[in-house]
Coordinates of C-alpha atoms in Angstrom, one line a residue:
M472 CA 65.8 -27.1 29.3
T473 CA 62.6 -26.1 27.7
E474 CA 61.1 -27.5 24.8
N475 CA 59.4 -25.0 22.2
P476 CA 56.4 -26.2 20.8
T477 CA 56.4 -27.2 16.6
G478 CA 52.8 -27.3 16.2
P479 CA 50.7 -24.5 15.1
H480 CA 49.7 -22.1 17.7
R481 CA 46.2 -20.3 17.2
P482 CA 45.9 -17.3 18.6
A483 CA 43.0 -16.6 21.9
S484 CA 40.9 -14.0 19.4
V485 CA 40.0 -16.7 17.2
H486 CA 38.0 -18.5 19.7
S487 CA 36.5 -15.8 21.6
R488 CA 35.1 -14.3 18.0
P489 CA 31.4 -14.1 18.5
R490 CA 29.3 -16.7 16.4
S491 CA 26.8 -14.2 14.2
L492 CA 23.5 -15.2 13.7
P493 CA 21.6 -16.8 10.7
V494 CA 20.8 -15.1 7.9
W495 CA 17.2 -16.3 8.6
T496 CA 16.3 -13.6 11.4
L497 CA 17.0 -11.2 9.5
L498 CA 13.6 -12.3 7.4
A499 CA 12.0 -13.2 10.7
S500 CA 12.5 -9.9 11.6
G501 CA 11.4 -8.1 9.0
V502 CA 8.0 -10.2 9.0
L503 CA 7.5 -10.1 12.9
A504 CA 7.8 -6.0 12.4
G505 CA 6.0 -5.8 9.6
G506 CA 2.8 -7.3 11.1
L507 CA 3.2 -6.0 14.4
L508 CA 2.8 -2.4 12.3
G509 CA 0.4 -3.3 10.3
G510 CA -2.3 -4.7 13.0
A511 CA -1.4 -1.3 14.9
Y512 CA -2.1 0.7 12.2
G513 CA -5.2 -1.5 11.4
V514 CA -6.9 -0.7 15.5
V515 CA -5.8 2.7 15.8
E516 CA -7.1 3.7 11.7
P517 CA -10.7 4.2 12.3
P518 CA -12.6 1.7 9.8
S519 CA -14.3 3.7 7.0
Y520 CA -17.6 3.2 5.3
T521 CA -18.6 3.8 1.3
A522 CA -21.7 4.2 0.2
T523 CA -22.9 4.2 -3.4
A524 CA -25.9 6.0 -5.6
Y525 CA -26.6 5.4 -9.3
V526 CA -27.6 7.3 -11.7
V527 CA -28.8 6.8 -15.9
A528 CA -28.7 8.9 -18.4
V529 CA -31.5 8.8 -20.4
P530 CA -32.2 10.3 -24.3
T531 CA -35.5 11.9 -25.1
E532 CA -37.4 11.9 -28.1
K533 CA -35.4 14.0 -29.9
S534 CA -31.9 12.3 -29.5
D535 CA -30.7 8.1 -29.3
P536 CA -28.9 6.3 -26.9
A537 CA -25.5 6.9 -27.9
A538 CA -25.2 10.4 -27.6
A539 CA -26.8 9.5 -23.6
L540 CA -24.1 7.2 -23.3
G541 CA -21.4 10.1 -24.3
F542 CA -23.3 12.9 -21.9
A543 CA -22.9 10.0 -19.3
Q544 CA -19.7 10.3 -19.6
A545 CA -19.4 14.0 -19.4
Y546 CA -21.5 14.0 -16.6
G547 CA -19.4 11.3 -14.2
R548 CA -16.4 13.9 -14.8
V549 CA -18.4 16.7 -13.8
A550 CA -20.1 15.1 -10.8
T551 CA -17.3 16.4 -9.0
Q552 CA -16.8 19.7 -9.6
L553 CA -17.2 22.4 -7.3
A554 CA -20.6 23.7 -9.1
V555 CA -22.0 20.4 -8.6
L556 CA -21.2 20.0 -4.9
G557 CA -21.7 23.6 -3.9
D558 CA -25.4 22.7 -4.4
A559 CA -25.1 19.2 -2.5
Q560 CA -23.4 20.3 0.6
V561 CA -26.3 21.8 2.2
R562 CA -28.1 17.9 1.8
A563 CA -25.1 16.0 3.1
G564 CA -24.2 18.1 5.6
V565 CA -20.9 18.7 5.1
S566 CA -18.8 21.6 2.9
A567 CA -18.0 21.3 -0.8
K568 CA -14.6 20.7 0.4
V569 CA -15.2 17.4 2.6
L570 CA -17.4 16.6 -0.6
Q571 CA -14.6 16.6 -2.8
A572 CA -11.8 14.8 -0.5
S573 CA -14.6 11.7 -0.2
V574 CA -16.9 11.2 -3.1
Q575 CA -15.9 9.8 -6.3
T576 CA -17.4 8.3 -9.7
A577 CA -17.4 6.0 -12.1
T578 CA -19.1 5.6 -15.6
S579 CA -19.3 2.1 -17.9
P580 CA -18.5 2.7 -21.5
D581 CA -21.1 -0.1 -22.1
A582 CA -24.2 1.3 -20.4
P583 CA -24.9 5.2 -19.5
M584 CA -24.4 5.0 -16.1
V585 CA -23.0 7.0 -13.4
A586 CA -21.8 5.5 -10.2
V587 CA -21.5 8.4 -7.1
T588 CA -19.4 6.6 -4.5
A589 CA -19.0 8.6 -0.8
T590 CA -17.0 7.3 2.0
S591 CA -17.0 8.5 5.4
S592 CA -16.3 7.3 8.8
R593 CA -20.0 7.2 9.7
P594 CA -22.2 5.1 8.0
A595 CA -25.2 7.2 7.7
Q596 CA -23.1 10.5 6.4
A597 CA -21.4 8.4 3.7
A598 CA -24.7 7.4 2.2
D599 CA -26.3 10.7 2.4
M600 CA -23.1 11.9 1.0
A601 CA -23.4 10.1 -2.4
N602 CA -27.2 10.7 -2.1
A603 CA -27.2 14.5 -2.4
V604 CA -24.4 15.0 -4.9
A605 CA -26.3 12.2 -7.1
F606 CA -29.3 15.0 -6.4
A607 CA -27.7 17.8 -7.5
L608 CA -26.3 16.1 -10.5
T609 CA -29.7 15.3 -11.9
R610 CA -30.5 19.1 -11.2
H611 CA -27.3 20.4 -13.4
A612 CA -28.4 17.7 -15.9
D613 CA -32.1 18.9 -16.2
D614 CA -30.8 22.6 -16.6
S615 CA -29.6 21.6 -19.4
K616 CA -31.9 19.1 -21.0
D617 CA -33.3 21.0 -24.0
A618 CA -30.0 22.0 -25.5
T619 CA -28.8 18.3 -24.7
H620 CA -31.9 16.2 -25.3
V621 CA -30.6 13.8 -22.6
E622 CA -31.9 14.1 -18.6
L623 CA -30.3 12.0 -15.8
Q624 CA -33.0 10.0 -13.4
Q625 CA -32.0 8.6 -10.7
F626 CA -31.5 4.8 -11.0
A627 CA -30.6 3.4 -7.1
K628 CA -29.8 5.4 -3.7
A629 CA -27.4 4.7 -2.1
V630 CA -28.2 2.9 1.0
R631 CA -26.9 2.7 5.0
P632 CA -23.3 0.1 4.3
G633 CA -23.6 -2.3 7.7
S634 CA -20.3 -3.0 7.7
P635 CA -17.0 -1.0 6.7
S636 CA -15.4 -1.0 3.8
S637 CA -11.5 -0.7 5.3
A638 CA -9.4 -3.2 5.6
S639 CA -8.9 -5.4 9.4
P640 CA -6.7 -5.2 11.7
V641 CA -6.2 -9.1 10.4
V642 CA -5.7 -7.8 6.7
T643 CA -3.4 -5.2 7.5
G644 CA -1.1 -7.2 9.8
L645 CA -0.8 -9.7 7.0
V646 CA -0.2 -7.0 4.7
G647 CA 2.3 -5.4 7.2
A648 CA 4.0 -9.1 7.3
S649 CA 4.1 -9.2 4.2
A650 CA 6.2 -6.3 3.4
G651 CA 7.9 -7.0 6.0
G652 CA 9.4 -10.2 4.6
L653 CA 9.9 -8.7 1.5
L654 CA 11.8 -5.4 2.7
G655 CA 14.2 -8.5 5.0
G656 CA 14.6 -10.8 1.4
L657 CA 16.0 -7.5 -0.3
L658 CA 18.2 -6.6 2.3
L659 CA 19.4 -10.2 2.4
L660 CA 20.3 -9.8 -1.5
V661 CA 22.2 -6.8 -0.9
R662 CA 24.0 -7.3 2.6
P663 CA 27.9 -7.6 2.0
R664 CA 29.3 -11.1 1.5
R665 CA 31.6 -12.5 4.1
T666 CA 34.6 -13.6 2.9
P667 CA 36.1 -16.9 5.1
Q668 CA 39.5 -15.9 7.2
E669 CA 42.2 -17.8 6.6
P670 CA 43.7 -19.6 9.5
P671 CA 47.1 -18.0 11.0
R672 CA 50.3 -19.0 9.3
S673 CA 52.3 -20.8 12.6
A674 CA 56.3 -19.6 12.4
S675 CA 58.4 -22.5 11.4
V676 CA 61.3 -23.5 13.5
P677 CA 64.0 -25.1 11.5
G678 CA 65.0 -28.4 12.5
P679 CA 67.9 -29.8 14.8
A680 CA 70.6 -30.8 11.8
L681 CA 69.6 -26.6 10.2
A682 CA 70.7 -25.9 13.6
A683 CA 73.4 -27.1 13.6
D684 CA 74.9 -26.7 10.3
L685 CA 74.3 -22.6 10.8
H686 CA 76.1 -22.8 14.2
G687 CA 79.1 -24.8 12.4
K688 CA 79.3 -21.9 9.4
L689 CA 78.9 -19.2 11.6

């Protein structure tokens, strides 16, 4: 006579279910992938060099320092216009379009000075572009000094940079790793939560007394 087991029976699928990876693996994968991509970008991207020339606004006898400060702000805004860059392109050895994309200016609210900064993949070209735009800007200011009573004079020439201003592969790798870790952390926060699975309920088997009672009634 074969006896039926009365204990709970678990299906084989519960034991054979693969175990999920720990949640921190997503964060570690993001850090690793971001670091590799950032380091590769730093290696592939050519280094860039930055050079800066300075010009200063000087009032004439018919003006005052306050007017020079105001005109320095104005000349800083017009330094990257085509009227100035068109005159600087010959001295710089590049087109006005390249100068417009590579040259930036900055002014100070406290001093009548204009900083002309140029960026290039070649250090000598960066210095040439900055000096060319600064020289063209002083020429334009000199043409109108009788009306403005302010002239621009060269304060400091741009020198050839000795080291690149762009980030090294180590820095870009660290930035990429930080971004990858941040993205992995965000994915951990928005991932769907798994609900714990209840074990399957076993079928109840009637006891011997209950089975005999049911059989007598039949």
